[in-house]
Amino acid sequence: MFELVRRNRNRSFWLVTVMGLLLAATGFGAFELMAPGAGGIGIGVALCLGVGMFLVSFYAGNSVLLAAAGAHELNRDAAPQLYNIVEEMVIASGLGQMPKLYLIESNAANAFATGRNPEVAAVAVTEGLLNLLNRDQLQAVIAHELAHVKNRDILYMTLLAVMAGAIGLLAELISRYFFYGGGRKSRSSNTSNGQAQLILAVVGIALLIVGPLVARLVFFAASRTREYLADAQSAIFTRNPEALAQALEKISGNLSGARLPVPKVAQPMLIVGAALFETHPPIDKRIGILRALAGGGGELSYARYAQAFARTLGKSPRFLPTSALSERAVPCVTRPTLSAADSAAQVRPTGLRREALNAVKRAAGYEVLACRCGATIKIPQSYPGRDTLRCLACGQNLVNR
Amino acid sequence: MAGLIVAGIVALLLILTIGLYNGLVRERNGVQNAWNQIDVQLKRRHDLIPNLVETAKGYVKHEREVLEGVTVARNQAVNAHSRSGQIQAEAQLGSALANLFAVAEAYPQLRANENFLKLQEELTSTENKIAFARQYYNDSVMTFNNKRQEFPGVLVAGLFNFKEEPYWKLPDVEQREAPQVSFN
């Protein structure tokens, strides 16, 4: 997957270069208007501004975003289970370094990752997310976020978000000065004052044009492919695509609730974007692909994800690196779980509960398949994977033996 | 002129060999690192168990043998010398623990004990970490072995004697527990 890391690094480099050139051109134009021949100073000023902005977003981008989202750091004692879950996923992904964990006090269920590399990374989750999901589902969401960290999506996205935010702010400040403060003084102004205002106006207008452009760029950059890829990686890290599908289902069902206090420029970084912004793939498509993967004969690989993607969307994914596609499939294993509380109750319904469930299933027209090993599997009517269904206990093919 | 060409080809071959060699070393270190991860988690599990047994003792009076089973399995795992012996002992310890947690279901007071709950979460997580570390170990082994066997890595691997790394197979089919199965 090293291609992805390189791709994101190249993109970050080009982003910074293009932004620098844009700023330099703006500075040159503005100063040249004020005093012909002063364009060089303008370039200098603009570049200083640009370098400052880059340094802030590179070294403090994650802090800026986390502060803007109102997140505060969580220590181990405050959330031992979350720490355990993240540690498990750090091991599974081979990241080698724990990210810092942040909590956002909001009822909205969402999560995002930020930082510049795996050594300086942070994952923020909302209280709503912790309340909504069970352990496995939360784990799948964390795995998705750590995939963003591993692919260095976080660097590019953080740079973009902070720069877009800074330019937007600058444009707003200048235009406010121009329309309010500047307008009031203009009656008594002499020529040099008028020139200064002209410059500010030009810079302001330039920034007003560039600002939204950069903001648009943010949304393009949050290309849907990053999300699909992180979904695929989450499935492979957890070996449990169904858990992510359930988590996405729950989160999207909860979207209409409280809105997350995350700045607009940072929206594309969320695991599920607000419906308003089409930065994320349609969530039902993501769920559909994961379900197809979960029901696909118990094996996982990027190639299988690609197949499920093609079946669900009717086009083949070109974003998966060829090296990933050639990786061998791994079994989709359900690990033995010791946490008896909620999972065991679902896994092994006993006594009355099982009777009741069976009655409900019979009434709903479930088909009962008996396997040689003694297990019975109940599947809903018109279950799409019926013909290739394998026994969950022994792995034998149930239908076409 | 011919000398220059020969020198150029030799230099090119050398650079290629160095690149391949370094790549193999990196992958092999990855495998070793993945194995160390597993080791760390196994040790952590051994450290947690005496606390768990101590906490459960006061509540689970009628099922001493379950607790003893856990303690015995833990001691066997700690004292295992060979790698295969350890894998065997750890599997037994895993099922002994699962047994204890199943029994604990019948003791509401124990389940309400905060210390017990904390230990249960820690052990669950440790169990998961072992599974994930094993998963990552096997993935690393696969990447390394592939690189070792494929051309042109196979030439360099043969030259510098890179040995194939073993997979960690699940010793026991029972560990692959399946969901939503009912034995009527």
Tab-separated table of C-alpha atoms in Angstrom, chain B:
chain	number	residue	atom	x	y	z
B	1	MET	CA	34.652	1.934	-23.648
B	2	ALA	CA	33.818	-1.733	-23.128
B	3	GLY	CA	35.340	-1.466	-19.683
B	4	LEU	CA	33.021	1.406	-18.864
B	5	ILE	CA	29.983	-0.555	-19.992
B	6	VAL	CA	30.973	-3.560	-17.899
B	7	ALA	CA	31.588	-1.305	-14.895
B	8	GLY	CA	28.190	0.296	-15.445
B	9	ILE	CA	26.425	-3.071	-15.587
B	10	VAL	CA	28.210	-4.265	-12.452
B	11	ALA	CA	27.276	-1.078	-10.604
B	12	LEU	CA	23.647	-1.450	-11.712
B	13	LEU	CA	23.523	-5.072	-10.563
B	14	LEU	CA	25.056	-4.086	-7.241
B	15	ILE	CA	22.478	-1.363	-6.682
B	16	LEU	CA	19.642	-3.742	-7.559
B	17	THR	CA	21.012	-6.387	-5.189
B	18	ILE	CA	21.344	-3.888	-2.358
B	19	GLY	CA	17.774	-2.719	-2.915
B	20	LEU	CA	16.405	-6.259	-2.897
B	21	TYR	CA	18.488	-7.224	0.121
B	22	ASN	CA	17.313	-4.225	2.114
B	23	GLY	CA	13.729	-4.928	1.127
B	24	LEU	CA	14.003	-8.493	2.409
B	25	VAL	CA	15.631	-7.368	5.646
B	26	ARG	CA	12.854	-4.854	6.196
B	27	GLU	CA	10.164	-7.489	5.694
B	28	ARG	CA	11.955	-9.952	7.980
B	29	ASN	CA	12.185	-7.331	10.721
B	30	GLY	CA	8.472	-6.745	10.218
B	31	VAL	CA	7.844	-10.433	10.882
B	32	GLN	CA	10.019	-10.345	14.024
B	33	ASN	CA	8.247	-7.218	15.232
B	34	ALA	CA	4.857	-8.849	14.690
B	35	TRP	CA	5.989	-11.857	16.727
B	36	ASN	CA	7.150	-9.611	19.565
B	37	GLN	CA	3.696	-8.010	19.627
B	38	ILE	CA	2.147	-11.399	20.262
B	39	ASP	CA	4.654	-12.096	23.020
B	40	VAL	CA	3.860	-8.834	24.792
B	41	GLN	CA	0.159	-9.637	24.813
B	42	LEU	CA	0.634	-13.217	26.020
B	43	LYS	CA	2.694	-11.926	28.952
B	44	ARG	CA	0.034	-9.353	29.741
B	45	ARG	CA	-2.602	-12.073	29.861
B	46	HIS	CA	-0.495	-14.101	32.277
B	47	ASP	CA	-0.158	-11.054	34.523
B	48	LEU	CA	-3.879	-10.346	34.595
B	49	ILE	CA	-5.089	-13.833	35.464
B	50	PRO	CA	-4.040	-14.096	39.168
B	51	ASN	CA	-6.027	-10.905	39.848
B	52	LEU	CA	-9.041	-12.301	38.070
B	53	VAL	CA	-8.934	-15.577	39.977
B	54	GLU	CA	-8.530	-13.692	43.259
B	55	THR	CA	-11.559	-11.516	42.495
B	56	ALA	CA	-13.768	-14.379	41.374
B	57	LYS	CA	-12.838	-16.658	44.322
B	58	GLY	CA	-15.130	-14.917	46.777
B	59	TYR	CA	-18.187	-15.357	44.547
B	60	VAL	CA	-17.801	-18.602	42.628
B	61	LYS	CA	-17.809	-20.934	45.612
B	62	HIS	CA	-19.402	-23.968	44.030
B	63	GLU	CA	-17.208	-24.093	40.987
B	64	ARG	CA	-13.738	-24.285	42.308
B	65	GLU	CA	-12.539	-26.550	39.514
B	66	VAL	CA	-13.244	-23.876	36.917
B	67	LEU	CA	-10.962	-21.465	38.754
B	68	GLU	CA	-8.361	-24.140	39.279
B	69	GLY	CA	-8.510	-24.960	35.579
B	70	VAL	CA	-7.641	-21.367	34.764
B	71	THR	CA	-4.753	-21.297	37.228
B	72	VAL	CA	-3.336	-24.599	35.998
B	73	ALA	CA	-3.621	-23.562	32.359
B	74	ARG	CA	-1.917	-20.270	33.131
B	75	ASN	CA	0.994	-21.958	34.890
B	76	GLN	CA	1.419	-24.364	31.998
B	77	ALA	CA	1.470	-21.456	29.557
B	78	VAL	CA	4.004	-19.532	31.636
B	79	ASN	CA	6.288	-22.533	31.919
B	80	ALA	CA	6.033	-23.628	28.282
B	81	HIS	CA	9.463	-23.753	26.685
B	82	SER	CA	9.056	-24.644	23.038
B	83	ARG	CA	7.081	-22.397	20.712
B	84	SER	CA	4.682	-25.198	19.743
B	85	GLY	CA	4.204	-26.070	23.419
B	86	GLN	CA	3.339	-22.478	24.143
B	87	ILE	CA	0.833	-22.262	21.309
B	88	GLN	CA	-0.863	-25.407	22.702
B	89	ALA	CA	-0.884	-24.096	26.290
B	90	GLU	CA	-2.188	-20.683	25.267
B	91	ALA	CA	-5.071	-22.303	23.420
B	92	GLN	CA	-5.972	-24.251	26.570
B	93	LEU	CA	-5.747	-21.101	28.650
B	94	GLY	CA	-8.049	-19.353	26.206
B	95	SER	CA	-10.752	-21.994	26.549
B	96	ALA	CA	-10.341	-22.165	30.339
B	97	LEU	CA	-10.961	-18.409	30.473
B	98	ALA	CA	-13.970	-18.640	28.193
B	99	ASN	CA	-15.284	-21.318	30.544
B	100	LEU	CA	-14.848	-19.056	33.565
B	101	PHE	CA	-16.651	-16.170	31.925
B	102	ALA	CA	-19.507	-18.479	30.925
B	103	VAL	CA	-19.808	-19.665	34.531
B	104	ALA	CA	-19.667	-16.078	35.774
B	105	GLU	CA	-22.901	-15.438	33.884
B	106	ALA	CA	-24.730	-17.326	36.627
B	107	TYR	CA	-23.396	-15.091	39.411
B	108	PRO	CA	-25.040	-11.668	39.187
B	109	GLN	CA	-23.071	-10.360	42.149
B	110	LEU	CA	-19.803	-11.237	40.482
B	111	ARG	CA	-20.936	-9.627	37.242
B	112	ALA	CA	-21.744	-6.467	39.183
B	113	ASN	CA	-18.273	-6.354	40.700
B	114	GLU	CA	-16.470	-3.414	39.194
B	115	ASN	CA	-13.065	-4.978	39.488
B	116	PHE	CA	-14.256	-8.121	37.771
B	117	LEU	CA	-15.793	-6.124	34.932
B	118	LYS	CA	-12.571	-4.209	34.483
B	119	LEU	CA	-10.528	-7.398	34.389
B	120	GLN	CA	-13.001	-8.979	31.994
B	121	GLU	CA	-12.653	-6.074	29.574
B	122	GLU	CA	-8.860	-6.164	29.890
B	123	LEU	CA	-8.757	-9.896	29.213
B	124	THR	CA	-11.205	-9.628	26.335
B	125	SER	CA	-9.056	-6.940	24.816
B	126	THR	CA	-5.872	-8.907	25.406
B	127	GLU	CA	-7.492	-11.893	23.718
B	128	ASN	CA	-8.421	-9.681	20.761
B	129	LYS	CA	-4.944	-8.206	20.652
B	130	ILE	CA	-3.449	-11.690	20.510
B	131	ALA	CA	-5.785	-12.554	17.652
B	132	PHE	CA	-4.995	-9.322	15.784
B	133	ALA	CA	-1.289	-9.663	16.418
B	134	ARG	CA	-1.428	-13.208	15.063
B	135	GLN	CA	-3.355	-11.930	12.071
B	136	TYR	CA	-0.748	-9.238	11.447
B	137	TYR	CA	2.056	-11.728	12.032
B	138	ASN	CA	0.637	-14.061	9.401
B	139	ASP	CA	0.139	-11.194	6.955
B	140	SER	CA	3.753	-10.120	7.491
B	141	VAL	CA	4.946	-13.687	6.992
B	142	MET	CA	2.971	-13.887	3.767
B	143	THR	CA	4.478	-10.655	2.429
B	144	PHE	CA	7.990	-11.768	3.383
B	145	ASN	CA	7.626	-15.266	1.976
B	146	ASN	CA	6.140	-13.948	-1.249
B	147	LYS	CA	9.000	-11.532	-1.684
B	148	ARG	CA	11.471	-14.293	-0.876
B	149	GLN	CA	10.004	-16.705	-3.412
B	150	GLU	CA	9.312	-14.310	-6.255
B	151	PHE	CA	11.785	-13.409	-8.952
B	152	PRO	CA	14.159	-11.579	-8.580
B	153	GLY	CA	14.026	-11.667	-4.774
B	154	VAL	CA	14.586	-15.399	-4.850
B	155	LEU	CA	18.111	-14.877	-6.216
B	156	VAL	CA	19.101	-12.542	-3.408
B	157	ALA	CA	17.308	-14.657	-0.793
B	158	GLY	CA	19.273	-17.705	-1.918
B	159	LEU	CA	22.520	-15.768	-1.939
B	160	PHE	CA	22.156	-14.463	1.625
B	161	ASN	CA	20.280	-17.427	3.046
B	162	PHE	CA	16.938	-15.846	3.991
B	163	LYS	CA	14.855	-18.655	5.518
B	164	GLU	CA	11.149	-19.009	5.017
B	165	GLU	CA	9.157	-17.900	8.086
B	166	PRO	CA	6.455	-20.189	9.539
B	167	TYR	CA	2.796	-19.205	9.698
B	168	TRP	CA	1.019	-19.327	13.022
B	169	LYS	CA	-1.889	-21.637	12.301
B	170	LEU	CA	-4.743	-21.898	14.737
B	171	PRO	CA	-3.973	-25.068	16.696
B	172	ASP	CA	-7.579	-25.721	17.509
B	173	VAL	CA	-10.644	-25.514	15.307
B	174	GLU	CA	-12.794	-24.714	18.356
B	175	GLN	CA	-11.269	-21.264	18.407
B	176	ARG	CA	-13.104	-20.350	15.262
B	177	GLU	CA	-16.375	-19.883	16.968
B	178	ALA	CA	-19.269	-19.300	14.628
B	179	PRO	CA	-22.173	-16.943	15.169
B	180	GLN	CA	-25.895	-17.620	14.836
B	181	VAL	CA	-25.741	-21.360	14.911
B	182	SER	CA	-28.218	-23.363	16.872
B	183	PHE	CA	-27.812	-27.031	17.696
B	184	ASN	CA	-31.348	-28.268	18.071
